[in-house]
Each structure stands twice: as C-alpha cells, then as structure tokens.
Amino acid sequence: ITISREYGAGGHSIATRVAQELGVEVYDKDIIRNTVKESGLDAGIVEHEEEEISRADAFLRMITPAAYVDRREAIHEIERKVILMLAGKGPCVIIGRCADAILDEANVDSLNVFVYADVLHRAVRVGELLDTKNPSEIQKAMKRTDAARRNHYNRFTGMEYGKQEGYQLSIDSATLGTEKSVELIMECMRMWCDVRGTHPLSTLENSGS
C-alpha cells in the first residue's frame, strides 16, 4: 500500500495504523533515508531535501554517472532503488516519495491511496506538529511543504500530484477521522485484491489480524 498525503491531513498516522492492523512494516521518508545510510551510500542525507543535496554533493559526484547531472535526480534514483528493495521484502506500507509511480513502473502491484483534508483541519494539525499557534507560521509551513511535495511528484513521475485518476482511493481524513480512514483502506484493499485475484492478506487473516 502506498499513501500520499497533503501536509497536516494525518496521512502518516493513518499509514502507521494500517501497517499495525496488517502486521507489516511501514516505511516513511526517514526510514528510507536511514536504509540508504545503513547501506553505506551516504550519511549526509538527513531531514530536509535542500540540506541533503548540499551535504551529499561530493558523495553524489563520485557515485553518479554523467547522465545524472542534476543532484535531485541522483537522490531520487537512490530512493527509487531503496523503495523497490523494501517492497521486494514483502507486503508493506510506504509513505510518499513517489512510491506509487515507482512501483507501477516496476510492475509491482500496489493499492495507492491519497489522503487530503480541508485547510482548517490541516492547519490545526500542523500547529500541533510545529508546536505553534502562529497563523502565519502555520500557513507558510503548509504552503511550503505542499508545494515541495507537489513539485517533486510532478517532476519525477510526469503525473499530477493528488489527481484522483492516479489513485485507487482518495480519503477526506477531516470527515472520516483516522479510525474510519483505516477501516476504509482495509476494506478497499480486500476488494482490490479480490478483483485482481491476489490474496496477500491470507496469512494475516488466518492469524486473526
């Protein structure tokens, strides 16, 4: 399952709960980056993409072929390989990082979900995440993060971020809340598997999950 989300829509919490229900791993951008670091590729990839590019500059120049002149493309290529490696380990939940498009291009079956919410709901959550009640600070953070995710996705997939045609399921988390969103994803996944004739949940269901 891949979960893309608007900033503050609660996609991370929903993804974590879905993974818990299934008893599978959940991978977000931090775990993906940690995997990259553990592989020995680079210890400079950390919290913000702009900082990562700067810190990883010398390293990327050494490992990246001439075709990858753009450092952002080099980082995306590393992440693509990591995502495919993680997906190859078995059923999992992957958050963001163009995972839906990456898996589709590699012919790996995935249920792709997009989580969104109204601006007010998101603003409250972002304020909690940033530990601030400053409207200007919250608005700037939402605008900056949403734009970064949209631009990154559009650039590296050639598709439009958040457009419903790209996902099997789009969820309004403000209306449904976390628990109902999780239930809907689980039910959609079961139906999706039945339609495709695949049953990745069989062992989980047998264990009572």
Short mmCIF file of C-alpha atoms in Angstrom, two decimals:
data_model
loop_
_atom_site.label_atom_id
_atom_site.label_comp_id
_atom_site.label_asym_id
_atom_site.label_seq_id
_atom_site.Cartn_x
_atom_site.Cartn_y
_atom_site.Cartn_z
CA ILE A 1 0.00 0.00 0.00
CA THR A 2 1.32 3.46 -0.84
CA ILE A 3 -0.04 6.52 0.90
CA SER A 4 0.43 10.02 -0.45
CA ARG A 5 -0.92 12.91 1.59
CA GLU A 6 -1.37 16.62 1.99
CA TYR A 7 0.64 18.14 4.81
CA GLY A 8 -1.39 18.04 8.01
CA ALA A 9 -4.01 15.62 6.69
CA GLY A 10 -2.86 12.86 9.03
CA GLY A 11 -1.60 10.51 6.33
CA HIS A 12 1.36 9.38 8.42
CA SER A 13 -0.85 8.39 11.36
CA ILE A 14 -3.26 6.58 9.06
CA ALA A 15 -0.44 4.73 7.33
CA THR A 16 1.03 3.67 10.67
CA ARG A 17 -2.33 2.35 11.86
CA VAL A 18 -2.92 0.42 8.62
CA ALA A 19 0.51 -1.20 8.95
CA GLN A 20 -0.26 -2.14 12.56
CA GLU A 21 -3.56 -3.70 11.55
CA LEU A 22 -1.82 -5.76 8.88
CA GLY A 23 1.23 -6.61 10.92
CA VAL A 24 3.57 -5.29 8.22
CA GLU A 25 6.36 -2.71 8.07
CA VAL A 26 5.63 0.95 7.40
CA TYR A 27 8.30 2.94 5.58
CA ASP A 28 8.35 6.72 5.57
CA LYS A 29 10.98 9.04 4.18
CA ASP A 30 13.05 8.87 7.36
CA ILE A 31 13.19 5.08 7.30
CA ILE A 32 14.05 5.12 3.61
CA ARG A 33 16.86 7.56 4.27
CA ASN A 34 18.08 5.52 7.21
CA THR A 35 18.18 2.49 4.94
CA VAL A 36 20.25 4.47 2.47
CA LYS A 37 22.65 5.45 5.25
CA GLU A 38 22.89 1.89 6.58
CA SER A 39 23.75 0.66 3.12
CA GLY A 40 26.86 2.84 3.24
CA LEU A 41 25.72 5.04 0.37
CA ASP A 42 25.63 8.31 2.28
CA ALA A 43 25.46 9.58 5.83
CA GLY A 44 24.63 13.12 4.69
CA ILE A 45 21.03 12.50 3.67
CA VAL A 46 19.02 13.95 6.55
CA GLU A 47 15.94 15.95 7.46
CA HIS A 48 15.49 18.44 4.61
CA GLU A 49 15.99 17.75 0.93
CA GLU A 50 17.79 21.04 0.31
CA GLU A 51 20.28 20.24 3.10
CA GLU A 52 20.65 16.70 1.83
CA ILE A 53 21.61 17.87 -1.63
CA SER A 54 24.22 20.22 -0.21
CA ARG A 55 25.75 17.71 2.21
CA ALA A 56 25.66 14.87 -0.30
CA ASP A 57 27.20 16.89 -3.11
CA ALA A 58 30.72 15.45 -3.05
CA PHE A 59 29.43 11.93 -2.50
CA LEU A 60 26.94 12.12 -5.35
CA ARG A 61 29.58 13.45 -7.70
CA MET A 62 31.62 10.31 -7.03
CA ILE A 63 28.87 7.70 -7.43
CA THR A 64 26.62 9.32 -10.02
CA PRO A 65 27.19 8.79 -13.75
CA ALA A 66 27.39 11.75 -16.08
CA ALA A 67 23.75 11.25 -17.14
CA TYR A 68 22.66 12.37 -13.68
CA VAL A 69 23.90 15.93 -13.82
CA ASP A 70 21.03 17.07 -11.63
CA ARG A 71 21.70 16.15 -7.99
CA ARG A 72 17.99 15.93 -7.23
CA GLU A 73 17.65 13.28 -9.91
CA ALA A 74 20.55 11.37 -8.38
CA ILE A 75 18.88 11.39 -4.96
CA HIS A 76 15.58 10.30 -6.48
CA GLU A 77 17.31 7.44 -8.26
CA ILE A 78 18.83 6.23 -4.98
CA GLU A 79 15.44 6.44 -3.29
CA ARG A 80 13.81 4.57 -6.17
CA LYS A 81 16.19 1.64 -5.68
CA VAL A 82 15.60 1.67 -1.93
CA ILE A 83 11.81 1.67 -2.35
CA LEU A 84 11.97 -1.30 -4.73
CA MET A 85 14.25 -3.10 -2.29
CA LEU A 86 11.84 -2.52 0.60
CA ALA A 87 8.82 -3.56 -1.45
CA GLY A 88 10.70 -6.67 -2.51
CA LYS A 89 10.90 -7.80 1.11
CA GLY A 90 7.14 -8.36 1.23
CA PRO A 91 3.81 -6.59 1.92
CA CYS A 92 4.31 -3.16 3.47
CA VAL A 93 3.02 0.39 3.66
CA ILE A 94 5.14 3.10 2.03
CA ILE A 95 4.52 6.80 2.64
CA GLY A 96 5.21 9.36 -0.07
CA ARG A 97 8.43 9.61 -2.11
CA CYS A 98 6.63 8.84 -5.41
CA ALA A 99 6.32 5.20 -4.31
CA ASP A 100 3.06 4.71 -6.20
CA ALA A 101 4.61 5.66 -9.54
CA ILE A 102 7.88 3.85 -8.81
CA LEU A 103 6.11 0.57 -8.04
CA ASP A 104 3.78 0.92 -11.01
CA GLU A 105 6.70 1.45 -13.38
CA ALA A 106 8.36 -1.67 -11.96
CA ASN A 107 5.12 -3.67 -12.38
CA VAL A 108 4.77 -4.16 -8.62
CA ASP A 109 1.13 -4.36 -7.52
CA SER A 110 0.14 -1.69 -5.02
CA LEU A 111 -3.01 -0.09 -3.69
CA ASN A 112 -2.40 3.64 -3.99
CA VAL A 113 -4.15 5.96 -1.53
CA PHE A 114 -4.26 9.76 -1.33
CA VAL A 115 -5.20 11.42 1.98
CA TYR A 116 -6.46 15.01 1.98
CA ALA A 117 -8.36 17.36 4.30
CA ASP A 118 -9.75 20.88 4.42
CA VAL A 119 -7.41 23.75 5.21
CA LEU A 120 -8.75 24.38 8.74
CA HIS A 121 -8.34 20.75 9.78
CA ARG A 122 -4.83 20.65 8.39
CA ALA A 123 -3.87 23.97 10.00
CA VAL A 124 -4.84 22.69 13.45
CA ARG A 125 -2.76 19.56 12.98
CA VAL A 126 0.24 21.42 11.55
CA GLY A 127 0.12 23.78 14.52
CA GLU A 128 0.33 20.77 16.81
CA LEU A 129 3.18 19.28 14.80
CA LEU A 130 5.14 22.53 14.89
CA ASP A 131 4.06 23.38 18.43
CA THR A 132 2.87 26.83 17.41
CA LYS A 133 -0.39 28.80 17.23
CA ASN A 134 1.05 31.45 14.93
CA PRO A 135 -1.29 31.50 11.87
CA SER A 136 1.37 32.98 9.61
CA GLU A 137 3.94 30.34 10.55
CA ILE A 138 1.41 27.56 10.07
CA GLN A 139 0.25 28.88 6.70
CA LYS A 140 3.82 29.25 5.44
CA ALA A 141 4.71 25.71 6.52
CA MET A 142 1.65 24.26 4.81
CA LYS A 143 2.25 26.18 1.61
CA ARG A 144 5.96 25.33 1.52
CA THR A 145 5.54 21.62 2.24
CA ASP A 146 2.60 21.12 -0.11
CA ALA A 147 4.46 22.88 -2.91
CA ALA A 148 7.60 20.79 -2.31
CA ARG A 149 5.64 17.53 -2.42
CA ARG A 150 3.66 18.59 -5.48
CA ASN A 151 6.70 19.79 -7.42
CA HIS A 152 8.73 16.70 -6.51
CA TYR A 153 5.95 14.32 -7.52
CA ASN A 154 5.07 16.12 -10.74
CA ARG A 155 8.71 16.34 -11.77
CA PHE A 156 9.71 12.75 -11.17
CA THR A 157 6.51 10.98 -12.22
CA GLY A 158 5.20 13.15 -15.06
CA MET A 159 1.79 12.95 -13.38
CA GLU A 160 -0.27 15.41 -11.37
CA TYR A 161 0.05 15.19 -7.59
CA GLY A 162 -3.25 14.41 -5.87
CA LYS A 163 -5.23 13.92 -9.07
CA GLN A 164 -7.80 11.22 -8.35
CA GLU A 165 -7.10 9.23 -11.52
CA GLY A 166 -3.72 8.30 -10.09
CA TYR A 167 -5.10 6.56 -7.02
CA GLN A 168 -7.46 3.71 -6.30
CA LEU A 169 -8.71 5.52 -3.21
CA SER A 170 -8.85 9.16 -2.09
CA ILE A 171 -9.81 9.85 1.52
CA ASP A 172 -11.05 13.00 3.24
CA SER A 173 -9.50 12.44 6.66
CA ALA A 174 -11.20 15.51 8.14
CA THR A 175 -14.61 13.94 7.50
CA LEU A 176 -13.76 10.33 8.32
CA GLY A 177 -11.14 10.64 11.04
CA THR A 178 -8.21 8.26 11.49
CA GLU A 179 -10.05 5.09 12.52
CA LYS A 180 -12.68 5.22 9.77
CA SER A 181 -9.98 6.06 7.22
CA VAL A 182 -8.04 2.97 8.30
CA GLU A 183 -11.17 0.81 8.06
CA LEU A 184 -11.91 2.13 4.57
CA ILE A 185 -8.38 1.41 3.36
CA MET A 186 -8.51 -2.11 4.76
CA GLU A 187 -11.86 -2.83 3.12
CA CYS A 188 -10.77 -1.30 -0.18
CA MET A 189 -7.62 -3.40 -0.13
CA ARG A 190 -9.58 -6.60 0.37
CA MET A 191 -11.89 -5.78 -2.54
CA TRP A 192 -8.95 -4.69 -4.69
CA CYS A 193 -7.16 -7.97 -4.02
CA ASP A 194 -10.30 -9.98 -4.85
CA VAL A 195 -10.73 -8.17 -8.16
CA ARG A 196 -7.10 -8.73 -9.10
CA GLY A 197 -7.15 -12.34 -7.97
CA THR A 198 -4.37 -11.82 -5.42
CA HIS A 199 -4.60 -12.63 -1.74
CA PRO A 200 -1.68 -11.11 0.19
CA LEU A 201 -3.79 -10.97 3.34
CA SER A 202 -4.47 -14.70 3.62
CA THR A 203 -1.79 -15.43 6.21
CA LEU A 204 -2.66 -12.31 8.15
CA GLU A 205 -6.36 -13.18 8.23
CA ASN A 206 -5.54 -16.66 9.43
CA SER A 207 -3.71 -15.15 12.39
CA GLY A 208 -6.74 -13.04 13.27
CA SER A 209 -5.48 -9.69 12.01
#
